[in-house]
Amino acid sequence: MTTDAVATGPDGHNARAAATPGGPTGDEPTLLGVTAIPRTPVGAPVSAEAPSGDGPLAGPRRPLWARLGAGARRHWLFAVLLAVGAALRVLVMYAYRPAFEFSGDSYAYLTLAHLTRPDPMRPAGYPVLLRLLGDVGLLGDAGHLAVVPAVQHLAGLAIAVALYALLVHRRAHPVVAALATTPVLLDAYQLDIEHFVMAETLFLALLVAALVALLWSPRPSVLACGLAGGLLAGAGLVRTLGVVLGVLALAYVLVRRLGWLRLAAFSVVLAAPLAAYAGWFHSYHGSYALTGGDAAWLYGRVAPIADCSRLDLTTEQLGLCSPHSPAARPGPNYYVWADTSPRFQLTGSEQHKNAVLADFAHQVILRQPADYARMVAADVGHYFLPGRSTGYRDWPVGSWRFPTADPPYYWHTSVPLLDLDGGHPARVINEPAAGWLRAYQRFGYTPGPLLAVLVVLALVATGLGLPRPRLSGRGLRRPWALDGPPAVVTAAAYAEPGPGPRGAPRPALEGLAALGLGDPFLADPATAARTEGGGGPAGRGGGPPFPSRRAERRAARRHRRANQDPVVAERRRLSADCALLVALGVTVLVVPSATVCFDYRYLLPVLVLFPPAAALAIRQFVLSRPADPPPPRRLG
């Protein structure tokens, strides 16, 4: 670290303002959302008592009311947003009782809560939660079905609190961190989906908890890495999409070079629950998988674009071709669920049917790659358009809007409610509260173009934190140890990197030693290993054996890590974090668009991914500003 880097402070800017009378006080957050700490001059006596004041090193403990007031001034915006989000959720609980149910997924989850075998279409993660609520007596009768949305609304508030705590801990400004939680707190579609007996809210909670465990510390502990892996495994057992997100998080651990022990902890705890569930699934369905309906979903996805004249199909597979003209073909859900779908004409075992459907879908993807890519790209781009509109092949957005007393049947939200005991509780809609929510949902959602802007900010921040290319040839090989007159630094930097004769320093080191500047360069572990004790079996005087190149590289990496500029380290970490959040969000949109259909339900997870990524991006932009120049030195 150079003298200028120390003088600028950990934010890369002039930290001397903290010690000036006009600098920020302990109750006033700086631009980065943290309070500057006064510095003690080198050589000054250190008092046994902590300095008085309002900073983190304050000695006398301030009264409770003063600390609460300081916290309220700093976190007032998030407190307001959290209160509004809680009030909206209470209003939803009052206006629509006891819960929303989607006739496909909700009925299946409530039924699966009683089964002791895996379902071939849906993993068992969410039914386990419903069964736990039933075992503790919270779902003992029809009137207690409202406990499910109540728990999920509380989870939505907890998600916002966790994201805010993470961003403030990562030194984002409190206002920026609060704004990043606005979508999950106030988005009307998020409020609506939390009120459904569906797995989306549990999936979000597990995903956010895993991100907090993984992104909280600069170098997460082995326990934190294992916890993150376990939470992502749980997310994979709630929605199989979580498995893909777990693989992306594994790549993040690799890129961050957190160490083999942390990588092993994350990988083992991620894979073990998934492998155990796959073995349980195999014992009943004959295949190692989490679900068995992937082939049917993929067939439904490609059937609207399939051109059977370009495919090499068997006689049995010819029956899977749609009888409709390409322009008049229905959406993917028809081919998956409708009784008249061609897939229900197949005969034989389930394994045989899945193999036939999978081969048909794979042929469409491989022989019509342009058509398939165009369809997926159009659906992904649809999420970033203004408004909330759907086409005839998309799942209707009305399913995720606050309903009236008589919604259309094809929304699948008007069927009689089902509770855990098989009863049918009455559906109650209280007006005018329900009307207020419907009016709020017309404008109270996260616009698609705003999400696109957040993605662009995060991508720019990712690029700003990437390491710069190193000099080739005989460029600076150990620049952290070079500090001295330009001529000497140049001689040392471009000296021959190979070792000289054993027991004798290289010419550049001789020049540094003659000027009294050799110690910093010799402090480099790799250089010291090459120049020390030149005898022994590897040298001439019976000294210790000469270290290997691998040992030198390990020592050099440890030295670089210990002496790395903290601003550079934080910027690279922010770059990796932004890349992870954007990759997770894009995957959340691409995978359903490529394998299922377009559905605004799949947009909701990005509300906890893109806004935090943009908040960290703003932190990256602040650190990327040029540092304040050091004050001129007096001569003489």
C-alpha positions as a printed NumPy array, in Angstrom:
array([[  0.   ,   0.   ,   0.   ],
       [  1.401,   3.364,  -0.921],
       [  1.493,   6.437,   1.273],
       [ -1.189,   8.085,  -0.841],
       [ -3.493,   5.096,  -0.433],
       [ -3.195,   5.327,   3.339],
       [ -3.749,   9.071,   3.274],
       [ -6.935,   8.753,   1.301],
       [ -8.543,   6.321,   3.727],
       [-10.504,   3.102,   3.039],
       [-12.992,   4.844,   0.735],
       [-10.318,   6.041,  -1.655],
       [-10.936,   9.69 ,  -0.799],
       [ -9.37 ,  12.24 ,   1.475],
       [ -9.995,  11.07 ,   5.022],
       [ -8.406,  14.103,   6.654],
       [-11.749,  15.892,   6.541],
       [-12.927,  13.588,   9.292],
       [-10.533,  15.183,  11.726],
       [-11.361,  18.757,  10.744],
       [-13.949,  20.805,  12.631],
       [-16.085,  20.977,   9.51 ],
       [-16.025,  17.226,   8.893],
       [-18.94 ,  14.895,   9.466],
       [-20.038,  14.11 ,  12.974],
       [-21.017,  10.802,  14.441],
       [-24.713,  11.424,  13.894],
       [-24.38 ,  12.484,  10.27 ],
       [-23.785,   9.743,   7.686],
       [-21.302,  10.565,   4.992],
       [-21.977,  10.011,   1.305],
       [-21.086,   6.345,   1.798],
       [-23.421,   5.938,   4.746],
       [-20.666,   5.563,   7.342],
       [-19.178,   7.883,   9.916],
       [-15.6  ,   8.969,   9.53 ],
       [-13.282,   8.002,  12.383],
       [-10.729,  10.546,  13.588],
       [ -7.167,   9.378,  13.167],
       [ -4.466,   9.466,  15.816],
       [ -1.201,  10.992,  14.59 ],
       [  1.724,   8.603,  14.344],
       [  3.789,   8.737,  17.481],
       [  1.119,  10.401,  19.606],
       [  0.462,   8.812,  22.996],
       [ -2.572,   6.574,  23.118],
       [ -4.865,   7.13 ,  26.073],
       [ -6.177,   4.18 ,  27.973],
       [ -9.642,   5.654,  27.737],
       [-11.547,   5.716,  24.467],
       [-11.953,   9.19 ,  22.999],
       [-15.153,  10.98 ,  23.719],
       [-17.532,  11.79 ,  20.903],
       [-20.211,  10.181,  18.809],
       [-18.103,   7.939,  16.552],
       [-17.778,   4.182,  16.723],
       [-14.861,   4.555,  19.175],
       [-16.807,   6.784,  21.579],
       [-16.022,   6.264,  25.223],
       [-18.996,   7.347,  27.374],
       [-22.131,   5.478,  26.325],
       [-24.787,   7.863,  25.144],
       [-28.297,   7.69 ,  26.62 ],
       [-30.779,   5.35 ,  25.024],
       [-32.955,   8.174,  23.74 ],
       [-29.947,   9.774,  22.031],
       [-28.971,   6.516,  20.326],
       [-32.556,   5.886,  19.218],
       [-32.76 ,   9.398,  17.856],
       [-29.542,   8.973,  15.893],
       [-30.802,   5.675,  14.461],
       [-34.152,   7.223,  13.546],
       [-32.465,  10.079,  11.718],
       [-30.309,   7.647,   9.766],
       [-32.912,   4.983,   8.95 ],
       [-36.066,   7.096,   8.772],
       [-36.834,   6.335,   5.133],
       [-36.666,   2.571,   5.563],
       [-38.803,   2.83 ,   8.7  ],
       [-41.471,   4.703,   6.724],
       [-41.368,   2.209,   3.847],
       [-41.503,  -0.745,   6.246],
       [-44.523,   0.743,   8.02 ],
       [-46.326,   1.345,   4.724],
       [-45.501,  -2.187,   3.562],
       [-46.839,  -3.643,   6.802],
       [-50.026,  -1.56 ,   6.547],
       [-50.625,  -2.753,   2.984],
       [-50.237,  -6.363,   4.061],
       [-52.691,  -5.899,   6.916],
       [-55.124,  -4.387,   4.423],
       [-54.748,  -7.416,   2.147],
       [-55.411,  -9.766,   5.075],
       [-58.585,  -7.845,   5.909],
       [-59.877,  -7.393,   2.345],
       [-59.427, -11.   ,   1.177],
       [-60.005, -13.796,   3.672],
       [-58.746, -16.338,   4.356],
       [-56.296, -16.677,   1.419],
       [-55.887, -16.848,  -2.35 ],
       [-55.571, -20.235,  -4.018],
       [-54.482, -21.189,  -7.51 ],
       [-56.404, -24.276,  -8.509],
       [-53.376, -25.999, -10.023],
       [-50.506, -25.388,  -7.626],
       [-52.361, -24.581,  -4.379],
       [-54.556, -27.675,  -4.533],
       [-51.518, -29.834,  -5.265],
       [-49.453, -28.379,  -2.401],
       [-52.252, -28.81 ,   0.147],
       [-52.784, -32.403,  -0.991],
       [-49.063, -33.209,  -0.983],
       [-48.765, -32.049,   2.618],
       [-50.386, -35.356,   3.651],
       [-48.442, -37.666,   1.336],
       [-45.396, -39.72 ,   2.258],
       [-44.002, -40.077,  -1.258],
       [-42.558, -37.52 ,  -3.715],
       [-44.856, -36.013,  -6.303],
       [-43.836, -36.547,  -9.955],
       [-44.531, -32.889, -10.884],
       [-43.616, -30.713,  -7.851],
       [-40.852, -30.976,  -5.234],
       [-41.806, -31.408,  -1.6  ],
       [-40.249, -28.288,  -0.06 ],
       [-43.368, -26.142,   0.222],
       [-45.696, -28.997,   1.286],
       [-43.27 , -29.615,   4.155],
       [-43.888, -26.047,   5.386],
       [-47.655, -26.56 ,   5.189],
       [-47.348, -29.81 ,   7.085],
       [-45.257, -28.13 ,   9.789],
       [-47.913, -25.463,  10.209],
       [-50.517, -28.187,  10.481],
       [-48.491, -30.221,  12.985],
       [-48.228, -27.293,  15.38 ],
       [-51.997, -26.838,  15.218],
       [-52.053, -23.606,  13.212],
       [-53.985, -25.21 ,  10.366],
       [-56.255, -27.375,  12.448],
       [-59.536, -26.107,  10.994],
       [-60.81 , -24.119,   8.069],
       [-60.656, -20.801,   9.887],
       [-56.918, -21.084,  10.319],
       [-56.1  , -21.259,   6.61 ],
       [-55.348, -17.538,   6.946],
       [-52.208, -18.462,   8.885],
       [-50.461, -19.387,   5.614],
       [-50.649, -15.916,   4.019],
       [-49.984, -14.32 ,   7.405],
       [-46.701, -16.22 ,   7.716],
       [-45.817, -15.351,   4.137],
       [-46.571, -11.642,   4.612],
       [-44.276, -11.639,   7.641],
       [-41.656, -13.361,   5.511],
       [-41.993, -10.593,   2.914],
       [-41.266,  -7.966,   5.574],
       [-38.362, -10.032,   6.889],
       [-36.91 , -10.224,   3.367],
       [-36.928,  -6.422,   3.158],
       [-35.267,  -6.089,   6.572],
       [-32.572,  -8.604,   5.629],
       [-31.808,  -6.826,   2.358],
       [-31.636,  -3.441,   4.067],
       [-29.344,  -4.763,   6.796],
       [-27.056,  -6.337,   4.189],
       [-26.798,  -3.175,   2.096],
       [-26.183,  -0.891,   5.063],
       [-23.587,  -3.331,   6.361],
       [-21.956,  -3.157,   2.929],
       [-21.777,   0.631,   3.457],
       [-24.44 ,   1.655,   1.004],
       [-26.099,   4.937,   1.901],
       [-29.24 ,   4.331,   4.018],
       [-31.402,   6.162,   1.473],
       [-30.065,   4.   ,  -1.378],
       [-30.516,   0.831,   0.688],
       [-34.087,   1.803,   1.595],
       [-34.968,   2.488,  -2.036],
       [-33.587,  -0.933,  -2.982],
       [-36.154,  -2.569,  -0.674],
       [-39.091,  -0.583,  -2.082],
       [-40.094,  -3.178,  -4.727],
       [-40.388,  -6.07 ,  -2.292],
       [-42.199,  -3.883,   0.264],
       [-44.662,  -2.011,  -1.933],
       [-45.057,  -3.859,  -5.245],
       [-48.741,  -4.841,  -5.473],
       [-47.978,  -8.056,  -7.347],
       [-45.605,  -9.062,  -4.55 ],
       [-48.379,  -8.434,  -2.012],
       [-50.77 , -10.5  ,  -4.11 ],
       [-48.453, -13.506,  -4.499],
       [-47.692, -13.518,  -0.762],
       [-51.415, -14.024,  -0.159],
       [-51.481, -17.205,  -2.272],
       [-50.964, -20.695,  -0.9  ],
       [-47.995, -21.076,  -3.235],
       [-44.259, -21.656,  -2.984],
       [-42.99 , -18.306,  -4.331],
       [-42.603, -16.51 ,  -0.985],
       [-40.752, -19.39 ,   0.679],
       [-38.441, -19.578,  -2.329],
       [-37.661, -15.849,  -2.055],
       [-36.99 , -16.09 ,   1.678],
       [-34.512, -18.961,   1.254],
       [-32.774, -17.201,  -1.657],
       [-32.341, -13.919,   0.245],
       [-31.113, -15.717,   3.367],
       [-28.485, -17.518,   1.277],
       [-27.341, -14.243,  -0.295],
       [-27.028, -12.566,   3.093],
       [-24.896, -15.444,   4.383],
       [-22.672, -15.344,   1.287],
       [-22.292, -11.575,   0.812],
       [-22.136, -10.341,   4.41 ],
       [-18.395, -10.688,   5.032],
       [-15.451,  -9.981,   2.735],
       [-14.329, -13.551,   3.337],
       [-17.326, -15.561,   4.59 ],
       [-16.569, -18.203,   7.159],
       [-16.801, -21.921,   6.503],
       [-20.046, -21.982,   8.492],
       [-21.515, -19.13 ,   6.417],
       [-20.6  , -20.891,   3.16 ],
       [-22.178, -24.12 ,   4.38 ],
       [-25.284, -22.228,   5.49 ],
       [-25.593, -20.561,   2.089],
       [-25.291, -23.917,   0.347],
       [-27.932, -25.473,   2.572],
       [-30.366, -22.602,   2.032],
       [-29.955, -22.809,  -1.736],
       [-30.509, -26.559,  -1.552],
       [-33.739, -25.823,   0.301],
       [-34.682, -23.346,  -2.405],
       [-34.053, -26.091,  -4.979],
       [-36.472, -28.355,  -3.119],
       [-39.109, -25.614,  -3.195],
       [-38.618, -24.726,  -6.864],
       [-36.182, -26.68 ,  -9.011],
       [-34.915, -23.375, -10.367],
       [-33.015, -23.087,  -7.079],
       [-30.629, -25.805,  -8.258],
       [-29.491, -23.622, -11.166],
       [-29.083, -20.665,  -8.812],
       [-26.999, -22.847,  -6.504],
       [-24.648, -23.687,  -9.366],
       [-24.222, -19.964, -10.108],
       [-23.461, -19.305,  -6.455],
       [-20.894, -22.118,  -6.566],
       [-19.218, -20.353,  -9.495],
       [-19.185, -17.175,  -7.401],
       [-17.343, -18.969,  -4.59 ],
       [-14.807, -20.223,  -7.132],
       [-14.261, -16.812,  -8.711],
       [-13.837, -15.155,  -5.327],
       [-11.121, -17.697,  -4.437],
       [-12.448, -18.108,  -0.931],
       [-10.428, -21.259,  -0.336],
       [-10.868, -24.966,  -0.798],
       [-12.394, -25.53 ,   2.634],
       [-15.131, -22.962,   2.048],
       [-15.733, -24.293,  -1.439],
       [-16.043, -27.826,  -0.07 ],
       [-18.435, -26.714,   2.686],
       [-20.676, -24.916,   0.2  ],
       [-20.62 , -27.745,  -2.347],
       [-21.232, -30.597,   0.098],
       [-24.077, -28.903,   1.961],
       [-25.644, -27.858,  -1.358],
       [-25.411, -31.291,  -2.943],
       [-26.245, -33.555,   0.017],
       [-29.964, -32.645,   0.438],
       [-30.52 , -32.66 ,  -3.313],
       [-28.865, -36.058,  -3.693],
       [-30.869, -37.482,  -0.795],
       [-34.137, -36.246,  -2.294],
       [-33.167, -37.591,  -5.727],
       [-32.538, -40.991,  -4.151],
       [-35.959, -40.855,  -2.45 ],
       [-37.554, -39.883,  -5.765],
       [-35.803, -42.809,  -7.483],
       [-37.181, -45.281,  -4.983],
       [-40.732, -44.422,  -6.115],
       [-40.428, -43.255,  -9.712],
       [-37.357, -45.091, -11.021],
       [-35.225, -42.06 , -11.961],
       [-32.785, -39.866, -10.064],
       [-34.423, -36.449, -10.279],
       [-36.248, -33.841,  -8.209],
       [-39.363, -33.91 , -10.414],
       [-40.56 , -35.979, -13.334],
       [-42.501, -33.454, -15.382],
       [-39.628, -31.662, -17.115],
       [-40.244, -33.396, -20.446],
       [-43.923, -32.4  , -20.462],
       [-43.072, -28.754, -19.662],
       [-40.404, -28.604, -22.359],
       [-42.743, -30.177, -24.917],
       [-45.369, -27.552, -24.107],
       [-42.769, -24.813, -24.514],
       [-41.643, -25.855, -28.029],
       [-44.945, -27.187, -29.42 ],
       [-46.154, -23.714, -30.548],
       [-43.101, -23.305, -32.829],
       [-42.48 , -26.916, -33.878],
       [-42.132, -27.434, -37.646],
       [-42.511, -31.197, -37.989],
       [-41.347, -31.15 , -41.62 ],
       [-37.842, -30.294, -40.359],
       [-37.763, -33.001, -37.713],
       [-36.84 , -36.693, -37.859],
       [-39.802, -38.154, -36.004],
       [-41.022, -41.643, -35.34 ],
       [-44.591, -42.646, -36.069],
       [-45.458, -42.212, -32.411],
       [-43.892, -38.747, -32.296],
       [-45.796, -37.573, -35.37 ],
       [-48.884, -37.583, -33.2  ],
       [-47.29 , -34.864, -31.061],
       [-47.357, -32.348, -33.906],
       [-49.956, -29.665, -33.354],
       [-53.03 , -29.852, -35.567],
       [-53.29 , -26.04 , -35.534],
       [-51.636, -23.719, -38.015],
       [-48.529, -21.942, -36.641],
       [-50.32 , -18.61 , -36.233],
       [-53.355, -20.16 , -34.507],
       [-51.553, -22.44 , -32.083],
       [-52.406, -21.984, -28.397],
       [-49.893, -21.314, -25.665],
       [-47.653, -23.806, -23.828],
       [-50.133, -24.447, -21.032],
       [-52.62 , -25.968, -23.489],
       [-50.099, -28.599, -24.549],
       [-49.248, -29.421, -20.929],
       [-52.663, -29.475, -19.24 ],
       [-55.531, -29.586, -21.749],
       [-57.3  , -32.916, -22.151],
       [-57.148, -32.539, -25.921],
       [-53.368, -32.006, -25.935],
       [-51.498, -34.374, -28.303],
       [-49.286, -35.54 , -25.446],
       [-52.173, -37.439, -23.853],
       [-52.368, -39.679, -26.921],
       [-49.116, -41.381, -25.91 ],
       [-49.305, -44.836, -24.38 ],
       [-46.936, -46.882, -22.291],
       [-45.113, -46.259, -19.032],
       [-44.366, -42.805, -17.681],
       [-40.669, -43.295, -18.415],
       [-41.478, -44.116, -22.045],
       [-43.792, -41.099, -22.409],
       [-41.196, -38.771, -20.939],
       [-38.51 , -40.15 , -23.273],
       [-40.713, -39.584, -26.344],
       [-41.614, -36.038, -25.261],
       [-38.023, -35.181, -24.412],
       [-36.707, -36.405, -27.776],
       [-39.36 , -34.385, -29.627],
       [-38.508, -31.209, -27.68 ],
       [-34.767, -31.653, -28.125],
       [-35.169, -32.079, -31.877],
       [-37.127, -28.837, -32.091],
       [-34.435, -26.971, -30.133],
       [-31.539, -28.425, -32.119],
       [-33.11 , -28.17 , -35.582],
       [-34.88 , -24.855, -35.061],
       [-32.37 , -22.967, -32.923],
       [-33.18 , -19.557, -34.395],
       [-36.923, -19.96 , -33.813],
       [-36.355, -21.188, -30.28 ],
       [-33.882, -18.423, -29.39 ],
       [-36.21 , -15.791, -30.874],
       [-39.112, -17.069, -28.768],
       [-37.101, -17.122, -25.529],
       [-35.569, -13.689, -26.156],
       [-38.993, -12.205, -26.885],
       [-40.388, -13.532, -23.608],
       [-37.408, -12.303, -21.578],
       [-37.626,  -8.875, -23.204],
       [-41.358,  -8.81 , -22.44 ],
       [-40.562,  -8.521, -18.717],
       [-38.788,  -5.19 , -19.307],
       [-41.629,  -3.543, -21.231],
       [-43.794,  -0.832, -19.646],
       [-47.059,  -1.883, -18.083],
       [-48.41 ,  -5.347, -17.417],
       [-49.843,  -6.901, -20.58 ],
       [-50.001, -10.472, -21.859],
       [-50.706, -12.175, -25.178],
       [-52.878, -15.155, -25.941],
       [-49.945, -17.578, -25.493],
       [-48.882, -16.094, -22.148],
       [-50.318, -16.941, -18.792],
       [-52.975, -14.267, -18.043],
       [-51.749, -11.538, -15.729],
       [-55.219, -11.362, -14.178],
       [-54.369, -14.415, -12.068],
       [-51.978, -12.235, -10.073],
       [-54.246,  -9.212,  -9.655],
       [-56.51 ,  -8.575,  -6.706],
       [-59.781, -10.129,  -7.895],
       [-63.377,  -9.059,  -7.849],
       [-66.101, -11.341,  -6.534],
       [-66.426, -13.161,  -9.876],
       [-63.097, -13.51 , -11.723],
       [-62.931, -15.409, -15.046],
       [-62.613, -19.156, -14.691],
       [-59.498, -19.398, -16.88 ],
       [-57.556, -17.385, -14.294],
       [-57.813, -20.503, -12.056],
       [-58.408, -18.379,  -8.948],
       [-62.2  , -18.71 ,  -8.629],
       [-62.468, -22.389,  -7.682],
       [-63.67 , -23.224,  -4.154],
       [-61.001, -22.847,  -1.487],
       [-59.4  , -25.956,  -0.009],
       [-57.893, -26.232,   3.447],
       [-55.41 , -28.718,   4.838],
       [-58.145, -30.99 ,   6.171],
       [-59.971, -31.229,   2.848],
       [-62.719, -28.749,   3.769],
       [-63.886, -25.797,   1.722],
       [-63.864, -22.567,   3.723],
       [-65.888, -19.608,   2.528],
       [-64.196, -16.891,   0.507],
       [-64.772, -13.402,   1.925],
       [-64.109, -10.134,   0.069],
       [-64.496,  -6.951,   2.06 ],
       [-65.282,  -3.841,   0.107],
       [-64.218,  -1.066,  -0.216],
       [-60.813,  -2.284,   1.048],
       [-60.527,  -4.736,  -1.852],
       [-61.348,  -1.935,  -4.284],
       [-58.589,   0.221,  -2.799],
       [-56.092,  -2.573,  -3.421],
       [-57.269,  -3.039,  -7.008],
       [-56.877,   0.69 ,  -7.605],
       [-53.426,   0.673,  -6.014],
       [-52.297,  -2.215,  -8.229],
       [-52.939,  -0.156, -11.36 ],
       [-49.799,   1.868, -10.674],
       [-48.173,   0.307,  -7.589],
       [-45.72 ,  -2.054,  -9.274],
       [-42.111,  -2.002, -10.449],
       [-41.928,  -0.839, -14.091],
       [-40.059,  -3.049, -16.527],
       [-37.879,  -0.209, -17.911],
       [-36.729,   0.6  , -14.377],
       [-35.582,  -2.989, -13.946],
       [-33.617,  -2.672, -17.197],
       [-31.901,   0.475, -15.892],
       [-30.966,  -1.34 , -12.676],
       [-29.418,  -4.168, -14.691],
       [-27.364,  -1.721, -16.759],
       [-26.075,   0.012, -13.613],
       [-25.03 ,  -3.322, -12.123],
       [-23.277,  -4.4  , -15.32 ],
       [-21.336,  -1.132, -15.529],
       [-20.294,  -1.53 , -11.903],
       [-19.168,  -5.08 , -12.643],
       [-16.885,  -3.807, -15.38 ],
       [-15.435,  -1.058, -13.189],
       [-14.24 ,  -3.568, -10.619],
       [-12.575,  -6.018, -12.981],
       [ -8.778,  -6.319, -12.553],
       [ -6.717,  -4.437, -15.092],
       [ -4.478,  -6.484, -17.423],
       [ -0.945,  -6.94 , -16.169],
       [  2.128,  -5.795, -18.032],
       [  3.609,  -8.452, -20.255],
       [  7.219,  -9.462, -20.585],
       [  9.452,  -7.923, -17.966],
       [  6.91 ,  -5.504, -16.613],
       [  6.356,  -4.771, -12.934],
       [  6.251,  -8.165, -11.294],
       [  6.158,  -7.066,  -7.654],
       [  4.958,  -3.457,  -7.732],
       [  3.823,  -3.447,  -4.088],
       [  7.443,  -3.562,  -2.883],
       [  8.817,  -0.797,  -5.094],
       [  9.112,   2.595,  -3.457],
       [ 12.14 ,   4.762,  -3.997],
       [ 13.907,   6.999,  -6.516],
       [ 12.65 ,   6.469, -10.094],
       [ 15.98 ,   5.197, -11.374],
       [ 16.23 ,   2.556,  -8.655],
       [ 12.594,   1.51 ,  -9.019],
       [ 13.039,   1.125, -12.764],
       [ 16.148,  -0.99 , -12.307],
       [ 14.389,  -3.247,  -9.811],
       [ 11.192,  -3.544, -11.826],
       [ 12.886,  -4.58 , -15.039],
       [ 15.586,  -6.748, -13.484],
       [ 15.887, -10.288, -14.706],
       [ 13.229, -12.253, -12.755],
       [ 15.262, -15.427, -12.616],
       [ 17.626, -16.052,  -9.684],
       [ 21.27 , -15.127,  -9.822],
       [ 24.021, -17.307,  -8.374],
       [ 23.091, -18.966,  -5.113],
       [ 23.976, -16.858,  -2.076],
       [ 24.508, -13.659,  -4.091],
       [ 21.834, -10.978,  -4.65 ],
       [ 20.901,  -9.885,  -8.143],
       [ 22.396,  -6.63 ,  -9.462],
       [ 19.136,  -4.736,  -8.939],
       [ 19.035,  -5.837,  -5.288],
       [ 22.626,  -4.71 ,  -4.871],
       [ 21.628,  -1.247,  -6.071],
       [ 18.667,  -1.171,  -3.705],
       [ 20.808,  -2.322,  -0.782],
       [ 23.441,   0.335,  -1.526],
       [ 20.764,   3.028,  -1.199],
       [ 19.196,   1.446,   1.882],
       [ 16.034,   0.454,  -0.047],
       [ 16.548,  -3.276,  -0.276],
       [ 14.462,  -4.296,   2.725],
       [ 10.993,  -3.732,   1.17 ],
       [ 11.905,  -5.755,  -1.911],
       [ 13.475,  -8.513,   0.132],
       [ 10.308,  -8.573,   2.237],
       [  8.542, -10.175,  -0.71 ],
       [  8.342, -13.869,   0.337],
       [  9.156, -15.107,  -3.154],
       [ 12.258, -12.891,  -3.42 ],
       [ 13.373, -13.761,   0.081],
       [ 13.002, -17.445,  -0.679],
       [ 15.18 , -17.069,  -3.769],
       [ 17.958, -15.042,  -2.136],
       [ 18.294, -16.501,   1.342],
       [ 20.895, -19.151,   2.436],
       [ 22.376, -20.246,  -0.824],
       [ 24.052, -23.484,   0.278],
       [ 22.912, -26.947,   1.116],
       [ 21.751, -29.591,  -1.265],
       [ 20.261, -27.037,  -3.581],
       [ 23.057, -24.508,  -3.241],
       [ 26.721, -24.295,  -2.402],
       [ 26.974, -24.016,   1.364],
       [ 24.762, -26.74 ,   2.828],
       [ 21.744, -24.445,   3.485],
       [ 18.095, -25.363,   3.186],
       [ 16.82 , -26.685,  -0.148],
       [ 15.746, -24.112,  -2.71 ],
       [ 11.92 , -23.618,  -2.644],
       [  9.818, -24.727,  -5.583],
       [  8.113, -22.392,  -7.978],
       [  4.741, -23.498,  -6.58 ],
       [  5.764, -22.57 ,  -3.05 ],
       [  6.952, -19.211,  -4.319],
       [  3.627, -18.537,  -6.017],
       [  1.716, -19.441,  -2.855],
       [  3.915, -17.155,  -0.777],
       [  3.504, -14.358,  -3.304],
       [ -0.289, -14.745,  -3.268],
       [ -0.347, -14.573,   0.522],
       [  1.841, -11.487,   0.418],
       [ -0.375,  -9.794,  -2.16 ],
       [ -3.497, -10.604,  -0.155],
       [ -1.989,  -9.177,   3.003],
       [ -0.753,  -6.01 ,   1.309],
       [ -3.557,  -5.401,  -1.185],
       [ -5.03 ,  -1.936,  -1.332],
       [ -8.373,  -2.189,   0.57 ],
       [-10.094,   0.016,  -2.02 ],
       [ -9.04 ,  -2.309,  -4.848],
       [-10.13 ,  -5.358,  -2.839],
       [-13.54 ,  -3.834,  -2.093],
       [-14.083,  -2.806,  -5.706],
       [-13.319,  -6.313,  -6.942],
       [-15.635,  -7.762,  -4.344],
       [-18.417,  -5.379,  -5.405],
       [-17.825,  -6.368,  -9.013],
       [-18.267, -10.054,  -8.177],
       [-21.353,  -9.356,  -6.053],
       [-23.058,  -7.306,  -8.785],
       [-22.243,  -9.993, -11.342],
       [-23.745, -12.678,  -9.088],
       [-26.984, -10.78 ,  -8.465],
       [-27.448,  -9.941, -12.142],
       [-26.674, -13.52 , -13.182],
       [-29.213, -14.867, -10.696],
       [-31.863, -12.4  , -11.847],
       [-31.335, -13.081, -15.539],
       [-31.422, -16.83 , -14.871],
       [-34.715, -16.438, -13.006],
       [-36.19 , -14.923, -16.169],
       [-34.464, -17.032, -18.83 ],
       [-35.033, -20.536, -17.422],
       [-38.861, -20.293, -17.201],
       [-38.985, -18.541, -20.579],
       [-36.968, -21.393, -22.093],
       [-38.738, -24.287, -20.397],
       [-42.263, -23.262, -19.307],
       [-43.943, -20.079, -20.564],
       [-44.196, -16.337, -20.008],
       [-45.738, -15.607, -16.617],
       [-45.405, -12.442, -14.534],
       [-45.198, -14.667, -11.485],
       [-41.628, -15.49 , -12.523],
       [-40.679, -11.804, -12.472],
       [-41.063, -11.436,  -8.711],
       [-37.696, -12.952,  -7.64 ],
       [-35.813, -10.234,  -9.519],
       [-37.332,  -7.704,  -7.098],
       [-34.843,  -8.973,  -4.493],
       [-31.935,  -9.245,  -6.952],
       [-31.769,  -6.292,  -9.365],
       [-32.431,  -3.45 ,  -6.857],
       [-29.734,  -4.629,  -4.384],
       [-27.356,  -5.056,  -7.314],
       [-27.969,  -1.439,  -8.307],
       [-27.409,  -0.288,  -4.709],
       [-24.04 ,  -2.041,  -4.644],
       [-23.328,  -0.525,  -8.059],
       [-23.756,   2.972,  -6.628],
       [-21.264,   2.057,  -3.926],
       [-18.906,   0.942,  -6.698],
       [-19.299,   4.274,  -8.501],
       [-18.434,   6.164,  -5.315],
       [-15.268,   4.129,  -4.817],
       [-14.334,   4.608,  -8.475],
       [-14.112,   8.378,  -8.22 ],
       [-10.591,   9.781,  -8.396],
       [ -9.029,  10.178,  -4.978],
       [ -8.432,  13.672,  -3.636],
       [ -4.819,  14.701,  -4.304],
       [ -2.573,  14.802,  -1.22 ],
       [ -1.733,  18.264,   0.136],
       [  1.521,  19.763,  -1.183],
       [  4.567,  19.23 ,   0.976],
       [  6.576,  22.116,   2.271],
       [ 10.154,  22.354,   1.061],
       [ 12.932,  23.175,   3.504]])
